[in-house]
Amino acid sequence: MFSAGAGKAAQAGDISMTDTAPSYALTRPAYVGHSHLAVTDLPTVSAYYQTMLGLKVLERTASGEVLGTEGRPFLTLTTGGDIRRAPRNAPGLFHTAFLMPDRTELARWLRHAAHNNVQLDGASDHIVSEAIYLSDPEGNGIEIYADRPHGEWTFHADGTVEMATNRLDLQALYDSAPADAWLGMADGTAIGHIHLQVGNIPEADRFYRDVLGLKIMAAYPGASFFATGGYHHHVAANIWNSRGAQARTDTMSGLSDYTLQFNDTAALEKAVARLDALEIKATRDDGVWSLKDPWGIGLKLAA
């Protein structure tokens, strides 16, 4: 049974924060670089991400805050007098997935969570990764996960990757954690993927695969998982709570927008050309293209 007993000391060969190379997810042709949530209670939500997830406030503005780790901003929180809590079945965020640099950091976070009574929503072994799920005070889903080495993943003949939702042994993960003090999210932490609630999977496939150029890496009943460069997924979309949902409004809380950052400028140019050919409205500001997906979820494309 999972308990908050003392974790054992770090094993020889554990990767330290300073030795961690950029995560595989971020070296692909495109990846999720940033997420922007609209909230009704900025101080409460911000405090949660700082104390429970160990993020730091990097910037404050009149309407919100930018949170991240040293040198990497990846979550913006904003508020306004017209923001109202989105219903559970609205399109938008299923979860923002924070990718740890390695399994040791995932275990270290779990140890912190256990000692601070962080309420978990679940935990799964996805074969390609180990993941822990929770929610912020306004119900925005969060995943904390670590990937297994890319070389250990199983790929099918069509290029898709073997994934599953198996039980994760939280006790074993907890027991592997170093017993040192937790000082917040380690350098190298990033947003590994973003999981969306949408109204229709075939339409999501047409937009994320056919327009933006992402490949479907896996499919579950009611969900598709999209990525570039052989990652298991940078973006996922499901209808588990939101089947048939119409476009969200600008006054809804939750996911306002997120950024797809392109390492490959040619891939960005192809996506922009498809937007233009299909007459999908997109505006450009300082090299960043802004648009909305079919459900009104904001999306920025940058290189």
PDB file of C-alpha atoms in Angstrom:
ATOM      1  CA  MET A   1       0.000   0.000   0.000  1.00  0.00           C
ATOM      2  CA  PHE A   2       1.307   3.458  -0.926  1.00  0.00           C
ATOM      3  CA  SER A   3       2.600   5.299   2.117  1.00  0.00           C
ATOM      4  CA  ALA A   4       4.720   8.329   2.896  1.00  0.00           C
ATOM      5  CA  GLY A   5       7.497   6.426   4.656  1.00  0.00           C
ATOM      6  CA  ALA A   6      11.107   7.439   4.218  1.00  0.00           C
ATOM      7  CA  GLY A   7      12.354   7.029   0.656  1.00  0.00           C
ATOM      8  CA  LYS A   8      15.612   5.239   0.178  1.00  0.00           C
ATOM      9  CA  ALA A   9      18.764   6.994  -0.872  1.00  0.00           C
ATOM     10  CA  ALA A  10      19.473   7.707  -4.525  1.00  0.00           C
ATOM     11  CA  GLN A  11      20.980   4.791  -6.397  1.00  0.00           C
ATOM     12  CA  ALA A  12      24.327   4.987  -8.126  1.00  0.00           C
ATOM     13  CA  GLY A  13      23.940   6.226 -11.672  1.00  0.00           C
ATOM     14  CA  ASP A  14      20.878   8.432 -11.013  1.00  0.00           C
ATOM     15  CA  ILE A  15      20.850  11.388 -13.364  1.00  0.00           C
ATOM     16  CA  SER A  16      21.243  14.704 -11.577  1.00  0.00           C
ATOM     17  CA  MET A  17      19.428  17.891 -12.517  1.00  0.00           C
ATOM     18  CA  THR A  18      22.519  19.435 -14.055  1.00  0.00           C
ATOM     19  CA  ASP A  19      23.421  16.366 -16.144  1.00  0.00           C
ATOM     20  CA  THR A  20      20.056  16.073 -17.881  1.00  0.00           C
ATOM     21  CA  ALA A  21      19.981  16.590 -21.657  1.00  0.00           C
ATOM     22  CA  PRO A  22      16.929  18.227 -23.275  1.00  0.00           C
ATOM     23  CA  SER A  23      13.955  15.867 -23.216  1.00  0.00           C
ATOM     24  CA  TYR A  24      13.375  13.876 -26.402  1.00  0.00           C
ATOM     25  CA  ALA A  25       9.935  15.499 -26.717  1.00  0.00           C
ATOM     26  CA  LEU A  26      11.495  18.942 -27.160  1.00  0.00           C
ATOM     27  CA  THR A  27      13.996  17.906 -29.834  1.00  0.00           C
ATOM     28  CA  ARG A  28      11.302  16.892 -32.351  1.00  0.00           C
ATOM     29  CA  PRO A  29      10.241  19.048 -35.355  1.00  0.00           C
ATOM     30  CA  ALA A  30       7.543  20.637 -33.149  1.00  0.00           C
ATOM     31  CA  TYR A  31       6.595  20.490 -29.486  1.00  0.00           C
ATOM     32  CA  VAL A  32       4.316  22.226 -26.978  1.00  0.00           C
ATOM     33  CA  GLY A  33       6.183  25.226 -25.665  1.00  0.00           C
ATOM     34  CA  HIS A  34       3.653  27.038 -23.499  1.00  0.00           C
ATOM     35  CA  SER A  35       0.155  26.815 -22.007  1.00  0.00           C
ATOM     36  CA  HIS A  36      -2.146  29.693 -21.037  1.00  0.00           C
ATOM     37  CA  LEU A  37      -4.985  29.200 -18.546  1.00  0.00           C
ATOM     38  CA  ALA A  38      -7.735  31.683 -17.745  1.00  0.00           C
ATOM     39  CA  VAL A  39      -8.724  31.425 -14.070  1.00  0.00           C
ATOM     40  CA  THR A  40     -11.277  33.025 -11.777  1.00  0.00           C
ATOM     41  CA  ASP A  41      -9.070  33.110  -8.653  1.00  0.00           C
ATOM     42  CA  LEU A  42      -5.519  33.952  -9.672  1.00  0.00           C
ATOM     43  CA  PRO A  43      -3.877  33.982  -6.195  1.00  0.00           C
ATOM     44  CA  THR A  44      -5.274  30.563  -5.246  1.00  0.00           C
ATOM     45  CA  VAL A  45      -4.413  28.861  -8.518  1.00  0.00           C
ATOM     46  CA  SER A  46      -0.964  30.435  -8.700  1.00  0.00           C
ATOM     47  CA  ALA A  47      -0.191  29.401  -5.121  1.00  0.00           C
ATOM     48  CA  TYR A  48      -1.121  25.813  -5.987  1.00  0.00           C
ATOM     49  CA  TYR A  49       1.273  25.634  -8.925  1.00  0.00           C
ATOM     50  CA  GLN A  50       4.015  27.173  -6.804  1.00  0.00           C
ATOM     51  CA  THR A  51       3.631  25.060  -3.666  1.00  0.00           C
ATOM     52  CA  MET A  52       2.377  21.761  -5.067  1.00  0.00           C
ATOM     53  CA  LEU A  53       4.206  21.720  -8.399  1.00  0.00           C
ATOM     54  CA  GLY A  54       7.203  23.817  -7.448  1.00  0.00           C
ATOM     55  CA  LEU A  55       6.921  26.392 -10.222  1.00  0.00           C
ATOM     56  CA  LYS A  56       8.275  29.898  -9.787  1.00  0.00           C
ATOM     57  CA  VAL A  57       6.739  33.244 -10.734  1.00  0.00           C
ATOM     58  CA  LEU A  58       8.931  34.574 -13.527  1.00  0.00           C
ATOM     59  CA  GLU A  59       6.848  37.598 -14.491  1.00  0.00           C
ATOM     60  CA  ARG A  60       3.836  39.518 -13.188  1.00  0.00           C
ATOM     61  CA  THR A  61       1.499  41.645 -15.312  1.00  0.00           C
ATOM     62  CA  ALA A  62      -1.691  43.574 -14.601  1.00  0.00           C
ATOM     63  CA  SER A  63      -3.806  40.575 -15.601  1.00  0.00           C
ATOM     64  CA  GLY A  64      -1.730  37.587 -14.559  1.00  0.00           C
ATOM     65  CA  GLU A  65       1.528  35.765 -14.029  1.00  0.00           C
ATOM     66  CA  VAL A  66       4.020  33.676 -15.959  1.00  0.00           C
ATOM     67  CA  LEU A  67       5.249  30.572 -14.134  1.00  0.00           C
ATOM     68  CA  GLY A  68       8.070  28.191 -14.898  1.00  0.00           C
ATOM     69  CA  THR A  69      11.490  27.011 -13.835  1.00  0.00           C
ATOM     70  CA  GLU A  70      14.777  28.864 -14.044  1.00  0.00           C
ATOM     71  CA  GLY A  71      15.169  29.879 -17.654  1.00  0.00           C
ATOM     72  CA  ARG A  72      11.971  28.264 -18.972  1.00  0.00           C
ATOM     73  CA  PRO A  73       8.554  29.923 -18.785  1.00  0.00           C
ATOM     74  CA  PHE A  74       5.798  27.484 -19.665  1.00  0.00           C
ATOM     75  CA  LEU A  75       2.546  28.404 -17.912  1.00  0.00           C
ATOM     76  CA  THR A  76       0.688  31.712 -18.048  1.00  0.00           C
ATOM     77  CA  LEU A  77      -2.248  32.364 -15.707  1.00  0.00           C
ATOM     78  CA  THR A  78      -4.549  35.296 -16.397  1.00  0.00           C
ATOM     79  CA  THR A  79      -7.849  36.447 -14.966  1.00  0.00           C
ATOM     80  CA  GLY A  80     -10.556  39.028 -15.603  1.00  0.00           C
ATOM     81  CA  GLY A  81     -13.887  40.153 -14.259  1.00  0.00           C
ATOM     82  CA  ASP A  82     -15.790  38.362 -17.029  1.00  0.00           C
ATOM     83  CA  ILE A  83     -14.155  34.928 -16.614  1.00  0.00           C
ATOM     84  CA  ARG A  84     -16.613  32.227 -15.521  1.00  0.00           C
ATOM     85  CA  ARG A  85     -15.953  28.598 -14.632  1.00  0.00           C
ATOM     86  CA  ALA A  86     -16.303  26.397 -17.699  1.00  0.00           C
ATOM     87  CA  PRO A  87     -18.632  23.399 -17.410  1.00  0.00           C
ATOM     88  CA  ARG A  88     -16.961  19.993 -17.223  1.00  0.00           C
ATOM     89  CA  ASN A  89     -18.221  19.025 -20.696  1.00  0.00           C
ATOM     90  CA  ALA A  90     -16.890  22.173 -22.401  1.00  0.00           C
ATOM     91  CA  PRO A  91     -14.138  21.846 -24.985  1.00  0.00           C
ATOM     92  CA  GLY A  92     -10.724  22.908 -23.766  1.00  0.00           C
ATOM     93  CA  LEU A  93      -8.216  21.351 -21.416  1.00  0.00           C
ATOM     94  CA  PHE A  94      -8.173  17.719 -20.317  1.00  0.00           C
ATOM     95  CA  HIS A  95      -4.724  18.137 -18.810  1.00  0.00           C
ATOM     96  CA  THR A  96      -1.439  19.973 -19.158  1.00  0.00           C
ATOM     97  CA  ALA A  97       1.341  17.387 -18.917  1.00  0.00           C
ATOM     98  CA  PHE A  98       4.543  18.411 -17.160  1.00  0.00           C
ATOM     99  CA  LEU A  99       7.451  16.243 -18.299  1.00  0.00           C
ATOM    100  CA  MET A 100      10.134  15.537 -15.726  1.00  0.00           C
ATOM    101  CA  PRO A 101      13.763  15.210 -16.883  1.00  0.00           C
ATOM    102  CA  ASP A 102      13.942  11.634 -15.582  1.00  0.00           C
ATOM    103  CA  ARG A 103      12.249   9.047 -13.377  1.00  0.00           C
ATOM    104  CA  THR A 104      14.194  10.170 -10.301  1.00  0.00           C
ATOM    105  CA  GLU A 105      12.599  13.618 -10.537  1.00  0.00           C
ATOM    106  CA  LEU A 106       9.156  12.040 -10.925  1.00  0.00           C
ATOM    107  CA  ALA A 107       9.775  10.006  -7.766  1.00  0.00           C
ATOM    108  CA  ARG A 108      11.116  13.066  -5.968  1.00  0.00           C
ATOM    109  CA  TRP A 109       7.932  15.001  -6.849  1.00  0.00           C
ATOM    110  CA  LEU A 110       5.762  12.084  -5.678  1.00  0.00           C
ATOM    111  CA  ARG A 111       7.572  12.079  -2.348  1.00  0.00           C
ATOM    112  CA  HIS A 112       6.895  15.821  -2.012  1.00  0.00           C
ATOM    113  CA  ALA A 113       3.230  15.284  -2.931  1.00  0.00           C
ATOM    114  CA  ALA A 114       2.802  12.503  -0.377  1.00  0.00           C
ATOM    115  CA  HIS A 115       4.326  14.573   2.426  1.00  0.00           C
ATOM    116  CA  ASN A 116       2.126  17.563   1.581  1.00  0.00           C
ATOM    117  CA  ASN A 117      -1.188  15.714   1.188  1.00  0.00           C
ATOM    118  CA  VAL A 118      -1.537  16.513  -2.498  1.00  0.00           C
ATOM    119  CA  GLN A 119      -4.720  14.832  -3.689  1.00  0.00           C
ATOM    120  CA  LEU A 120      -4.077  12.611  -6.703  1.00  0.00           C
ATOM    121  CA  ASP A 121      -6.691  11.739  -9.322  1.00  0.00           C
ATOM    122  CA  GLY A 122      -4.884   8.636 -10.547  1.00  0.00           C
ATOM    123  CA  ALA A 123      -1.672   7.117 -11.862  1.00  0.00           C
ATOM    124  CA  SER A 124      -0.874   4.997 -14.925  1.00  0.00           C
ATOM    125  CA  ASP A 125       1.928   3.123 -16.614  1.00  0.00           C
ATOM    126  CA  HIS A 126       1.557   3.946 -20.318  1.00  0.00           C
ATOM    127  CA  ILE A 127       4.493   1.698 -21.388  1.00  0.00           C
ATOM    128  CA  VAL A 128       6.225   4.701 -22.979  1.00  0.00           C
ATOM    129  CA  SER A 129       5.892   6.722 -19.760  1.00  0.00           C
ATOM    130  CA  GLU A 130       4.858   6.714 -16.116  1.00  0.00           C
ATOM    131  CA  ALA A 131       2.230   9.294 -15.224  1.00  0.00           C
ATOM    132  CA  ILE A 132       0.522  10.766 -12.169  1.00  0.00           C
ATOM    133  CA  TYR A 133      -2.699  12.771 -12.461  1.00  0.00           C
ATOM    134  CA  LEU A 134      -4.182  15.566 -10.337  1.00  0.00           C
ATOM    135  CA  SER A 135      -6.211  18.780 -10.729  1.00  0.00           C
ATOM    136  CA  ASP A 136      -5.652  22.390  -9.752  1.00  0.00           C
ATOM    137  CA  PRO A 137      -8.188  24.252  -7.536  1.00  0.00           C
ATOM    138  CA  GLU A 138     -10.330  25.165 -10.560  1.00  0.00           C
ATOM    139  CA  GLY A 139     -10.420  21.669 -11.993  1.00  0.00           C
ATOM    140  CA  ASN A 140      -7.761  22.109 -14.669  1.00  0.00           C
ATOM    141  CA  GLY A 141      -6.226  18.706 -15.220  1.00  0.00           C
ATOM    142  CA  ILE A 142      -2.511  18.157 -14.606  1.00  0.00           C
ATOM    143  CA  GLU A 143      -0.264  15.247 -15.501  1.00  0.00           C
ATOM    144  CA  ILE A 144       3.188  14.825 -13.987  1.00  0.00           C
ATOM    145  CA  TYR A 145       5.156  12.222 -15.934  1.00  0.00           C
ATOM    146  CA  ALA A 146       8.499  10.838 -16.980  1.00  0.00           C
ATOM    147  CA  ASP A 147       9.239   9.113 -20.262  1.00  0.00           C
ATOM    148  CA  ARG A 148      10.946   5.788 -20.550  1.00  0.00           C
ATOM    149  CA  PRO A 149      13.945   5.902 -22.927  1.00  0.00           C
ATOM    150  CA  HIS A 150      12.842   6.285 -26.529  1.00  0.00           C
ATOM    151  CA  GLY A 151      14.867   3.227 -27.508  1.00  0.00           C
ATOM    152  CA  GLU A 152      12.646   1.050 -25.304  1.00  0.00           C
ATOM    153  CA  TRP A 153       9.394   2.047 -27.042  1.00  0.00           C
ATOM    154  CA  THR A 154       7.706  -0.421 -29.396  1.00  0.00           C
ATOM    155  CA  PHE A 155       6.697   0.913 -32.797  1.00  0.00           C
ATOM    156  CA  HIS A 156       4.298  -0.783 -35.212  1.00  0.00           C
ATOM    157  CA  ALA A 157       4.821  -1.139 -38.954  1.00  0.00           C
ATOM    158  CA  ASP A 158       2.683   1.944 -39.644  1.00  0.00           C
ATOM    159  CA  GLY A 159       4.830   4.112 -37.369  1.00  0.00           C
ATOM    160  CA  THR A 160       2.395   4.241 -34.469  1.00  0.00           C
ATOM    161  CA  VAL A 161       3.646   3.483 -30.973  1.00  0.00           C
ATOM    162  CA  GLU A 162       2.489   0.875 -28.468  1.00  0.00           C
ATOM    163  CA  MET A 163       0.751   2.543 -25.526  1.00  0.00           C
ATOM    164  CA  ALA A 164      -1.530   1.274 -22.779  1.00  0.00           C
ATOM    165  CA  THR A 165      -3.102   2.342 -19.498  1.00  0.00           C
ATOM    166  CA  ASN A 166      -1.774  -0.040 -16.873  1.00  0.00           C
ATOM    167  CA  ARG A 167      -1.559   0.247 -13.109  1.00  0.00           C
ATOM    168  CA  LEU A 168       1.407   2.278 -11.880  1.00  0.00           C
ATOM    169  CA  ASP A 169       3.069   1.015  -8.711  1.00  0.00           C
ATOM    170  CA  LEU A 170       3.139   4.270  -6.746  1.00  0.00           C
ATOM    171  CA  GLN A 171       4.731   2.654  -3.719  1.00  0.00           C
ATOM    172  CA  ALA A 172       7.698   1.396  -5.728  1.00  0.00           C
ATOM    173  CA  LEU A 173       8.072   4.784  -7.400  1.00  0.00           C
ATOM    174  CA  TYR A 174       7.916   6.537  -4.032  1.00  0.00           C
ATOM    175  CA  ASP A 175      10.457   4.147  -2.502  1.00  0.00           C
ATOM    176  CA  SER A 176      12.941   4.955  -5.289  1.00  0.00           C
ATOM    177  CA  ALA A 177      12.977   8.674  -4.425  1.00  0.00           C
ATOM    178  CA  PRO A 178      16.044  10.267  -2.876  1.00  0.00           C
ATOM    179  CA  ALA A 179      15.437  11.368   0.709  1.00  0.00           C
ATOM    180  CA  ASP A 180      16.845  14.844   0.167  1.00  0.00           C
ATOM    181  CA  ALA A 181      14.870  18.093   0.317  1.00  0.00           C
ATOM    182  CA  TRP A 182      12.642  18.873  -2.655  1.00  0.00           C
ATOM    183  CA  LEU A 183      13.492  22.316  -4.027  1.00  0.00           C
ATOM    184  CA  GLY A 184      10.872  22.613  -6.741  1.00  0.00           C
ATOM    185  CA  MET A 185      10.712  21.501 -10.336  1.00  0.00           C
ATOM    186  CA  ALA A 186      14.156  20.635 -11.669  1.00  0.00           C
ATOM    187  CA  ASP A 187      15.780  22.403 -14.570  1.00  0.00           C
ATOM    188  CA  GLY A 188      14.868  20.429 -17.657  1.00  0.00           C
ATOM    189  CA  THR A 189      11.204  20.141 -16.695  1.00  0.00           C
ATOM    190  CA  ALA A 190       8.926  21.160 -19.570  1.00  0.00           C
ATOM    191  CA  ILE A 191       5.445  20.773 -20.952  1.00  0.00           C
ATOM    192  CA  GLY A 192       5.729  17.419 -22.676  1.00  0.00           C
ATOM    193  CA  HIS A 193       2.241  17.389 -24.154  1.00  0.00           C
ATOM    194  CA  ILE A 194      -1.197  18.890 -23.875  1.00  0.00           C
ATOM    195  CA  HIS A 195      -4.403  16.845 -23.836  1.00  0.00           C
ATOM    196  CA  LEU A 196      -7.594  18.485 -25.098  1.00  0.00           C
ATOM    197  CA  GLN A 197     -11.325  17.951 -24.786  1.00  0.00           C
ATOM    198  CA  VAL A 198     -12.962  18.303 -28.203  1.00  0.00           C
ATOM    199  CA  GLY A 199     -16.361  17.602 -29.685  1.00  0.00           C
ATOM    200  CA  ASN A 200     -15.525  15.197 -32.501  1.00  0.00           C
ATOM    201  CA  ILE A 201     -12.518  12.935 -33.144  1.00  0.00           C
ATOM    202  CA  PRO A 202     -12.679  12.753 -36.975  1.00  0.00           C
ATOM    203  CA  GLU A 203     -12.717  16.562 -37.052  1.00  0.00           C
ATOM    204  CA  ALA A 204      -9.789  16.652 -34.625  1.00  0.00           C
ATOM    205  CA  ASP A 205      -7.899  14.260 -36.920  1.00  0.00           C
ATOM    206  CA  ARG A 206      -8.572  16.494 -39.921  1.00  0.00           C
ATOM    207  CA  PHE A 207      -7.288  19.563 -38.089  1.00  0.00           C
ATOM    208  CA  TYR A 208      -4.266  18.256 -36.201  1.00  0.00           C
ATOM    209  CA  ARG A 209      -3.131  15.693 -38.781  1.00  0.00           C
ATOM    210  CA  ASP A 210      -4.252  17.085 -42.109  1.00  0.00           C
ATOM    211  CA  VAL A 211      -3.903  20.829 -41.429  1.00  0.00           C
ATOM    212  CA  LEU A 212      -1.118  21.130 -38.855  1.00  0.00           C
ATOM    213  CA  GLY A 213       0.800  18.109 -40.129  1.00  0.00           C
ATOM    214  CA  LEU A 214       1.046  16.096 -36.898  1.00  0.00           C
ATOM    215  CA  LYS A 215       1.048  12.301 -37.176  1.00  0.00           C
ATOM    216  CA  ILE A 216      -1.463  10.102 -35.345  1.00  0.00           C
ATOM    217  CA  MET A 217       0.756   8.022 -33.064  1.00  0.00           C
ATOM    218  CA  ALA A 218      -1.979   6.101 -31.242  1.00  0.00           C
ATOM    219  CA  ALA A 219      -5.754   5.883 -31.056  1.00  0.00           C
ATOM    220  CA  TYR A 220      -8.007   4.851 -28.180  1.00  0.00           C
ATOM    221  CA  PRO A 221     -11.806   4.673 -28.262  1.00  0.00           C
ATOM    222  CA  GLY A 222     -12.806   8.330 -28.367  1.00  0.00           C
ATOM    223  CA  ALA A 223      -9.267   9.723 -28.497  1.00  0.00           C
ATOM    224  CA  SER A 224      -6.369  10.409 -30.877  1.00  0.00           C
ATOM    225  CA  PHE A 225      -2.736  11.087 -29.979  1.00  0.00           C
ATOM    226  CA  PHE A 226      -0.695  13.325 -32.295  1.00  0.00           C
ATOM    227  CA  ALA A 227       3.028  14.072 -32.484  1.00  0.00           C
ATOM    228  CA  THR A 228       5.987  14.996 -34.625  1.00  0.00           C
ATOM    229  CA  GLY A 229       9.263  13.156 -35.017  1.00  0.00           C
ATOM    230  CA  GLY A 230       8.269   9.835 -33.461  1.00  0.00           C
ATOM    231  CA  TYR A 231       7.294  11.118 -30.020  1.00  0.00           C
ATOM    232  CA  HIS A 232       4.353   9.287 -28.411  1.00  0.00           C
ATOM    233  CA  HIS A 233       2.237  12.455 -28.379  1.00  0.00           C
ATOM    234  CA  HIS A 234       2.631  16.203 -28.210  1.00  0.00           C
ATOM    235  CA  VAL A 235      -1.123  16.814 -28.487  1.00  0.00           C
ATOM    236  CA  ALA A 236      -4.016  14.503 -27.642  1.00  0.00           C
ATOM    237  CA  ALA A 237      -7.737  15.008 -28.148  1.00  0.00           C
ATOM    238  CA  ASN A 238     -10.659  13.128 -26.625  1.00  0.00           C
ATOM    239  CA  ILE A 239     -14.457  13.255 -26.404  1.00  0.00           C
ATOM    240  CA  TRP A 240     -14.780  11.370 -23.104  1.00  0.00           C
ATOM    241  CA  ASN A 241     -16.510  14.299 -21.382  1.00  0.00           C
ATOM    242  CA  SER A 242     -17.218  16.547 -24.360  1.00  0.00           C
ATOM    243  CA  ARG A 243     -18.801  14.542 -27.181  1.00  0.00           C
ATOM    244  CA  GLY A 244     -20.637  16.926 -29.530  1.00  0.00           C
ATOM    245  CA  ALA A 245     -19.391  20.049 -27.731  1.00  0.00           C
ATOM    246  CA  GLN A 246     -19.596  23.342 -29.605  1.00  0.00           C
ATOM    247  CA  ALA A 247     -16.943  26.063 -29.611  1.00  0.00           C
ATOM    248  CA  ARG A 248     -15.900  27.493 -26.242  1.00  0.00           C
ATOM    249  CA  THR A 249     -16.379  31.194 -25.510  1.00  0.00           C
ATOM    250  CA  ASP A 250     -13.734  33.748 -24.586  1.00  0.00           C
ATOM    251  CA  THR A 251     -15.193  34.137 -21.087  1.00  0.00           C
ATOM    252  CA  MET A 252     -14.754  30.471 -20.134  1.00  0.00           C
ATOM    253  CA  SER A 253     -12.098  29.519 -17.632  1.00  0.00           C
ATOM    254  CA  GLY A 254      -9.559  26.883 -18.536  1.00  0.00           C
ATOM    255  CA  LEU A 255      -7.314  26.636 -21.582  1.00  0.00           C
ATOM    256  CA  SER A 256      -7.168  29.972 -23.370  1.00  0.00           C
ATOM    257  CA  ASP A 257      -4.402  28.964 -25.754  1.00  0.00           C
ATOM    258  CA  TYR A 258      -1.189  26.998 -26.091  1.00  0.00           C
ATOM    259  CA  THR A 259       1.890  27.229 -28.298  1.00  0.00           C
ATOM    260  CA  LEU A 260       3.273  24.731 -30.778  1.00  0.00           C
ATOM    261  CA  GLN A 261       6.955  25.581 -31.081  1.00  0.00           C
ATOM    262  CA  PHE A 262       8.579  24.461 -34.333  1.00  0.00           C
ATOM    263  CA  ASN A 263      12.230  23.444 -34.445  1.00  0.00           C
ATOM    264  CA  ASP A 264      11.671  22.805 -38.167  1.00  0.00           C
ATOM    265  CA  THR A 265      10.735  26.072 -39.900  1.00  0.00           C
ATOM    266  CA  ALA A 266       9.781  24.185 -43.073  1.00  0.00           C
ATOM    267  CA  ALA A 267       7.118  22.278 -41.109  1.00  0.00           C
ATOM    268  CA  LEU A 268       5.751  25.582 -39.807  1.00  0.00           C
ATOM    269  CA  GLU A 269       5.666  27.040 -43.312  1.00  0.00           C
ATOM    270  CA  LYS A 270       3.748  23.994 -44.573  1.00  0.00           C
ATOM    271  CA  ALA A 271       1.208  24.320 -41.767  1.00  0.00           C
ATOM    272  CA  VAL A 272       0.714  28.026 -42.472  1.00  0.00           C
ATOM    273  CA  ALA A 273       0.311  27.300 -46.202  1.00  0.00           C
ATOM    274  CA  ARG A 274      -2.409  24.737 -45.438  1.00  0.00           C
ATOM    275  CA  LEU A 275      -4.189  27.251 -43.200  1.00  0.00           C
ATOM    276  CA  ASP A 276      -4.134  29.742 -46.052  1.00  0.00           C
ATOM    277  CA  ALA A 277      -5.292  27.195 -48.644  1.00  0.00           C
ATOM    278  CA  LEU A 278      -8.212  26.146 -46.448  1.00  0.00           C
ATOM    279  CA  GLU A 279      -9.042  29.777 -45.580  1.00  0.00           C
ATOM    280  CA  ILE A 280      -8.623  29.141 -41.857  1.00  0.00           C
ATOM    281  CA  LYS A 281      -8.234  32.519 -40.196  1.00  0.00           C
ATOM    282  CA  ALA A 282      -4.827  33.119 -38.653  1.00  0.00           C
ATOM    283  CA  THR A 283      -3.103  36.363 -37.710  1.00  0.00           C
ATOM    284  CA  ARG A 284       0.623  37.005 -37.546  1.00  0.00           C
ATOM    285  CA  ASP A 285       2.363  39.119 -34.931  1.00  0.00           C
ATOM    286  CA  ASP A 286       6.140  39.250 -34.582  1.00  0.00           C
ATOM    287  CA  GLY A 287       6.552  35.918 -36.354  1.00  0.00           C
ATOM    288  CA  VAL A 288       3.913  34.079 -34.293  1.00  0.00           C
ATOM    289  CA  TRP A 289       0.729  32.836 -35.957  1.00  0.00           C
ATOM    290  CA  SER A 290      -2.438  32.849 -33.828  1.00  0.00           C
ATOM    291  CA  LEU A 291      -5.610  30.926 -34.644  1.00  0.00           C
ATOM    292  CA  LYS A 292      -8.303  28.798 -33.048  1.00  0.00           C
ATOM    293  CA  ASP A 293      -9.034  25.127 -33.534  1.00  0.00           C
ATOM    294  CA  PRO A 294     -12.573  23.975 -34.474  1.00  0.00           C
ATOM    295  CA  TRP A 295     -13.646  24.230 -30.810  1.00  0.00           C
ATOM    296  CA  GLY A 296     -12.405  27.741 -30.153  1.00  0.00           C
ATOM    297  CA  ILE A 297      -9.222  26.652 -28.361  1.00  0.00           C
ATOM    298  CA  GLY A 298      -6.499  29.204 -29.031  1.00  0.00           C
ATOM    299  CA  LEU A 299      -3.329  28.005 -30.703  1.00  0.00           C
ATOM    300  CA  LYS A 300      -0.082  29.813 -31.496  1.00  0.00           C
ATOM    301  CA  LEU A 301       2.438  28.562 -34.030  1.00  0.00           C
ATOM    302  CA  ALA A 302       5.993  29.790 -33.576  1.00  0.00           C
ATOM    303  CA  ALA A 303       9.522  28.965 -34.692  1.00  0.00           C
TER     304      ALA A 303
END
